CSV table of C-alpha atoms in Angstrom, one decimal:
chain,number,residue,atom,x,y,z
A,109,MET,CA,18.8,-5.2,59.0
A,110,ASN,CA,16.8,-8.4,59.4
A,111,SER,CA,16.6,-10.0,62.8
A,112,ALA,CA,15.6,-13.3,64.3
A,113,SER,CA,12.6,-11.8,66.1
A,114,CYS,CA,10.0,-9.1,65.5
A,115,LYS,CA,10.9,-5.7,66.8
A,116,ASN,CA,7.3,-5.0,67.7
A,117,CYS,CA,6.2,-8.2,69.5
A,118,ASN,CA,9.4,-10.3,69.8
A,119,GLN,CA,8.0,-13.3,68.1
A,120,PRO,CA,10.3,-15.5,65.9
A,121,LEU,CA,10.3,-14.2,62.3
A,122,ILE,CA,9.7,-16.3,59.1
A,123,GLY,CA,9.9,-14.2,56.0
A,124,LYS,CA,9.5,-10.4,55.7
A,125,PHE,CA,6.3,-10.1,57.8
A,126,CYS,CA,5.6,-11.1,61.4
A,127,HIS,CA,3.0,-13.9,61.5
A,128,ASN,CA,1.8,-12.6,64.9
A,129,CYS,CA,1.3,-8.8,64.5
A,130,GLY,CA,1.9,-8.3,60.8
A,131,GLU,CA,4.9,-5.9,61.3
A,132,LYS,CA,7.3,-5.7,58.3
A,133,VAL,CA,11.0,-6.4,58.7
A,134,VAL,CA,13.0,-3.2,58.2
A,135,GLU,CA,15.2,-3.3,55.1
A,136,LYS,CA,17.7,-0.9,53.5
A,137,THR,CA,15.4,-0.5,50.5
A,138,ASP,CA,12.7,1.0,52.8
A,139,PHE,CA,14.8,4.2,53.0
A,140,SER,CA,15.7,4.5,49.3
A,141,LEU,CA,14.6,7.7,47.5
A,142,LYS,CA,12.5,5.5,45.1
A,143,THR,CA,10.6,3.9,47.9
A,144,LEU,CA,10.0,7.2,49.8
A,145,PHE,CA,8.9,8.8,46.5
A,146,HIS,CA,6.4,6.0,45.9
A,147,GLN,CA,5.1,6.3,49.4
A,148,LEU,CA,4.6,10.1,48.9
A,149,VAL,CA,2.7,9.7,45.7
A,150,ASP,CA,0.6,6.9,47.2
A,151,GLY,CA,-0.2,9.0,50.2
A,152,LEU,CA,-1.2,12.0,48.1
A,153,PHE,CA,-3.2,10.5,45.3
A,154,ASN,CA,-4.3,7.0,46.2
A,155,ILE,CA,-7.6,6.5,48.2
A,156,ASP,CA,-7.1,3.9,50.8
A,157,SER,CA,-8.7,0.7,49.5
A,158,LYS,CA,-10.7,0.1,52.7
A,159,VAL,CA,-12.3,3.6,52.6
A,160,TYR,CA,-13.1,3.2,48.9
A,161,GLN,CA,-14.6,-0.3,49.2
A,162,THR,CA,-16.5,0.5,52.4
A,163,PHE,CA,-18.3,3.5,50.9
A,164,ILE,CA,-19.0,1.7,47.6
A,165,TYR,CA,-20.7,-1.0,49.7
A,166,LEU,CA,-22.4,1.5,51.9
A,167,LEU,CA,-23.9,3.5,49.1
A,168,PHE,CA,-24.6,0.9,46.4
A,169,LYS,CA,-25.0,-2.5,48.2
A,170,PRO,CA,-27.7,-1.9,50.8
A,171,GLY,CA,-27.2,-4.1,53.9
A,172,LYS,CA,-24.2,-5.9,52.4
A,173,LEU,CA,-21.7,-4.0,54.6
A,174,THR,CA,-23.7,-5.1,57.7
A,175,THR,CA,-24.0,-8.7,56.8
A,176,ASN,CA,-20.3,-8.9,55.9
A,177,TYR,CA,-19.4,-7.5,59.4
A,178,LEU,CA,-21.8,-9.9,61.1
A,179,ASP,CA,-20.5,-12.9,59.1
A,180,GLY,CA,-16.9,-12.0,60.1
A,181,ILE,CA,-15.8,-10.5,56.7
A,182,ARG,CA,-14.2,-7.4,58.2
A,183,LYS,CA,-10.6,-7.1,56.9
A,184,PRO,CA,-11.5,-5.3,53.6
A,185,PHE,CA,-13.7,-2.8,55.3
A,186,MET,CA,-13.6,0.0,57.8
A,187,LYS,CA,-15.2,-0.6,61.3
A,188,PRO,CA,-18.8,0.6,61.7
A,189,ILE,CA,-17.9,3.3,64.1
A,190,GLN,CA,-15.3,4.6,61.7
A,191,VAL,CA,-17.8,4.7,58.9
A,192,PHE,CA,-20.2,6.6,61.2
A,193,LEU,CA,-17.7,9.1,62.3
A,194,ILE,CA,-16.4,9.9,58.8
A,195,SER,CA,-20.0,10.3,57.5
A,196,ASN,CA,-20.8,12.5,60.4
A,197,VAL,CA,-17.8,14.7,59.9
A,198,LEU,CA,-18.5,15.0,56.1
A,199,PHE,CA,-22.1,15.9,56.7
A,200,PHE,CA,-21.5,18.6,59.2
A,201,LEU,CA,-18.3,19.9,57.6
A,202,LEU,CA,-19.9,20.3,54.1
A,203,LEU,CA,-23.4,21.2,55.3
A,204,THR,CA,-22.7,23.7,58.1
A,205,GLN,CA,-26.0,25.5,57.7
A,206,ALA,CA,-28.1,22.3,57.4
A,207,ASP,CA,-31.1,22.3,59.7
A,208,ILE,CA,-31.8,18.5,59.5
A,209,LEU,CA,-30.6,17.9,63.1
A,210,ARG,CA,-31.2,21.3,64.7
A,211,ILE,CA,-33.6,24.2,64.4
A,212,PRO,CA,-31.9,27.4,63.3
A,213,ALA,CA,-32.4,30.5,65.5
A,214,LYS,CA,-34.5,32.4,62.9
A,215,TYR,CA,-37.1,29.6,63.2
A,216,TYR,CA,-36.7,28.6,66.8
A,217,PHE,CA,-37.0,32.1,68.2
A,218,ASN,CA,-40.0,32.9,66.1
A,219,SER,CA,-41.9,29.6,66.5
A,220,GLY,CA,-44.3,30.8,69.2
A,221,ARG,CA,-42.5,28.8,71.9
A,222,ASP,CA,-42.5,30.3,75.4
A,223,LEU,CA,-38.8,31.1,75.5
A,224,ASN,CA,-38.9,34.2,77.7
A,225,ILE,CA,-36.3,35.9,75.5
A,226,GLU,CA,-36.2,39.2,77.4
A,227,THR,CA,-35.1,37.4,80.6
A,228,LYS,CA,-32.4,35.5,78.6
A,229,LEU,CA,-31.1,38.8,77.1
A,230,LEU,CA,-30.8,40.2,80.6
A,231,GLN,CA,-29.1,37.1,81.9
A,232,THR,CA,-26.6,37.0,79.1
A,233,GLU,CA,-26.2,40.8,78.8
A,234,SER,CA,-26.3,40.5,75.1
A,235,THR,CA,-28.4,41.9,72.2
A,236,GLN,CA,-30.9,39.7,70.4
A,237,ALA,CA,-28.6,39.4,67.4
A,238,GLU,CA,-25.8,38.2,69.6
A,239,LEU,CA,-28.0,35.7,71.3
A,240,LEU,CA,-29.2,34.3,68.0
A,241,GLN,CA,-25.7,34.0,66.8
A,242,ALA,CA,-24.5,32.3,69.9
A,243,TYR,CA,-27.5,29.9,69.8
A,244,ASP,CA,-26.7,29.0,66.2
A,245,GLY,CA,-23.1,28.3,66.9
A,246,LEU,CA,-23.8,26.2,70.0
A,247,SER,CA,-26.7,24.2,68.4
A,248,ALA,CA,-24.5,23.4,65.4
A,249,ASN,CA,-21.7,22.0,67.6
A,250,LEU,CA,-24.1,20.1,69.9
A,251,SER,CA,-26.0,18.5,67.0
A,252,LYS,CA,-22.9,16.9,65.6
A,253,SER,CA,-21.2,16.1,69.0
A,254,ILE,CA,-23.9,13.9,70.4
A,255,VAL,CA,-25.7,12.6,67.3
A,256,ILE,CA,-24.4,9.1,68.3
A,257,ILE,CA,-27.3,8.9,70.8
A,258,ILE,CA,-29.7,8.4,67.8
A,259,VAL,CA,-28.0,5.0,67.0
A,260,PRO,CA,-29.2,3.0,70.1
A,261,VAL,CA,-32.7,4.5,69.7
A,262,LEU,CA,-32.9,3.5,66.1
A,263,ALA,CA,-31.4,0.1,67.0
A,264,LEU,CA,-34.2,-0.4,69.5
A,265,VAL,CA,-36.7,0.1,66.6
A,266,PHE,CA,-35.0,-2.6,64.6
A,267,TRP,CA,-34.9,-4.9,67.6
A,268,ILE,CA,-38.7,-4.5,68.2
A,269,LEU,CA,-39.6,-5.0,64.5
A,270,PHE,CA,-37.3,-7.9,64.0
A,271,TYR,CA,-37.5,-9.6,67.4
A,272,LYS,CA,-38.2,-13.0,65.9
A,273,ASN,CA,-34.9,-12.9,64.1
A,274,HIS,CA,-33.1,-13.4,67.4
A,275,PHE,CA,-30.4,-10.9,66.6
A,276,LEU,CA,-28.3,-9.6,69.6
A,277,PHE,CA,-28.9,-5.9,70.3
A,278,GLY,CA,-25.3,-5.2,69.2
A,279,MET,CA,-26.1,-6.6,65.7
A,280,HIS,CA,-28.9,-4.0,65.4
A,281,LEU,CA,-26.5,-1.3,66.6
A,282,ILE,CA,-24.2,-2.2,63.7
A,283,PHE,CA,-27.0,-1.9,61.2
A,284,ALA,CA,-28.2,1.3,62.8
A,285,MET,CA,-24.7,2.9,62.4
A,286,HIS,CA,-24.5,1.8,58.8
A,287,TYR,CA,-27.9,3.1,58.0
A,288,LEU,CA,-27.4,6.5,59.7
A,289,SER,CA,-24.1,6.8,57.9
A,290,PHE,CA,-26.0,6.3,54.6
A,291,PHE,CA,-28.5,8.9,55.7
A,292,PHE,CA,-25.8,11.5,56.2
A,293,ILE,CA,-24.2,10.8,52.9
A,294,SER,CA,-27.5,10.7,51.0
A,295,CYS,CA,-28.5,14.1,52.5
A,296,LEU,CA,-25.1,15.5,51.6
A,297,LEU,CA,-25.3,14.3,48.0
A,298,ALA,CA,-29.0,15.4,47.6
A,299,ILE,CA,-28.5,18.9,49.0
A,300,SER,CA,-25.1,19.5,47.2
A,301,VAL,CA,-25.9,17.9,43.9
A,302,VAL,CA,-29.6,17.8,43.2
A,303,SER,CA,-30.9,21.2,41.8
A,304,LEU,CA,-34.3,21.2,43.3
A,305,GLY,CA,-36.2,23.3,45.8
A,306,ASN,CA,-36.1,22.6,49.5
A,307,ARG,CA,-39.4,20.6,49.5
A,308,ALA,CA,-38.4,18.6,46.5
A,309,VAL,CA,-35.0,17.8,48.1
A,310,GLN,CA,-36.8,16.6,51.2
A,311,VAL,CA,-39.1,14.3,49.2
A,312,PHE,CA,-36.0,13.0,47.2
A,313,ILE,CA,-34.2,12.2,50.5
A,314,VAL,CA,-37.2,10.4,51.9
A,315,LEU,CA,-37.7,8.4,48.7
A,316,VAL,CA,-34.0,7.4,48.4
A,317,ASN,CA,-33.9,6.4,52.1
A,318,PHE,CA,-37.1,4.3,51.8
A,319,ILE,CA,-35.7,2.4,48.8
A,320,TYR,CA,-32.4,1.9,50.5
A,321,LEU,CA,-34.1,0.7,53.7
A,322,PHE,CA,-36.2,-1.8,51.7
A,323,PHE,CA,-33.3,-3.5,50.1
A,324,ALA,CA,-31.0,-3.3,53.2
A,325,LEU,CA,-33.7,-4.8,55.5
A,326,LYS,CA,-34.4,-7.5,53.0
A,327,HIS,CA,-30.7,-8.4,52.8
A,328,VAL,CA,-29.9,-8.2,56.6
A,329,TYR,CA,-33.0,-9.7,58.1
A,330,LYS,CA,-34.0,-12.1,55.3
A,331,SER,CA,-37.7,-11.2,55.6
A,332,LYS,CA,-40.5,-11.6,53.1
A,333,GLN,CA,-40.9,-8.8,50.6
A,334,ALA,CA,-44.3,-7.6,51.7
A,335,MET,CA,-43.2,-7.5,55.4
A,336,VAL,CA,-40.0,-5.7,54.5
A,337,PHE,CA,-42.0,-3.0,52.6
A,338,PHE,CA,-44.2,-2.5,55.6
A,339,LYS,CA,-41.4,-2.5,58.1
A,340,ALA,CA,-39.3,-0.1,56.0
A,341,LEU,CA,-42.1,2.3,56.0
A,342,VAL,CA,-42.5,2.0,59.8
A,343,ILE,CA,-38.8,2.5,60.3
A,344,LEU,CA,-38.7,5.5,58.1
A,345,LEU,CA,-41.6,7.1,59.9
A,346,ALA,CA,-40.0,6.2,63.3
A,347,PHE,CA,-36.7,7.7,62.1
A,348,VAL,CA,-38.4,10.9,61.0
A,349,GLY,CA,-40.0,11.1,64.5
A,350,ILE,CA,-36.6,10.4,66.2
A,351,THR,CA,-34.9,13.1,64.2
A,352,ALA,CA,-37.7,15.6,65.0
A,353,LEU,CA,-37.3,14.8,68.8
A,354,TYR,CA,-33.5,15.1,68.4
A,355,ARG,CA,-33.9,18.6,66.8
A,356,GLU,CA,-36.1,19.7,69.6
A,357,PHE,CA,-33.8,18.4,72.2
A,358,ILE,CA,-30.7,20.0,70.6
A,359,SER,CA,-32.5,23.3,70.3
A,360,TYR,CA,-33.9,23.3,73.8
A,361,LEU,CA,-30.5,22.4,75.3
A,362,SER,CA,-28.7,25.0,73.2
A,363,TYR,CA,-31.1,27.7,74.3
A,364,LYS,CA,-30.6,26.7,78.0
A,365,LEU,CA,-26.8,26.6,77.7
A,366,VAL,CA,-26.3,29.7,75.6
């Protein structure tokens, strides 16, 4: 079933794989029960090497995933946007009730804000319980749907603090995506695994993210240790502020749209 040219791109073939697109030449053994069984077992039980290696680097080698991408070492790893999307999905799928990126109705509706709830109840022709439930559902969906807007804002902070490094803005975007991905996973692990109270978990998340930022910034931007410590602290404070503004924005938008 071999042929002189690739079925995918029509380039001349040398060996079993196309040198142009990587497509494999179809052989009879591809359809044997043994091959199909191996593919089934591999699909069910083996973690794709790119996924495994990417998240090992993301979690345990701060900044290395970013520098590899910027240096052109990309084949063994997932693309930054893929890492971000998977981390985002895991975070919101496994922490459906998390209030890190939104304000739950029980807090938002009793926060002293001038929400004019009575008018909203008349407009929506619903009870307060129905309104709160609708708000929670919408805010949960919105918070995960447009969380990507945090990335360029965070990248802008990196660009300002490391302006002298002469990085293109797109390079800061890559690092911002990787860091935000780590933030999602660290929150997921902390809330799911660490047996502490809410306040202790928050302190734990902040501490872990500061340590991660310190080593990641040092690796990516090659700055002196004292400056990295200071800038990591500034970035963490800025990120807390960005997250707080995002929560307010999501909550306000959800209330208006509900």
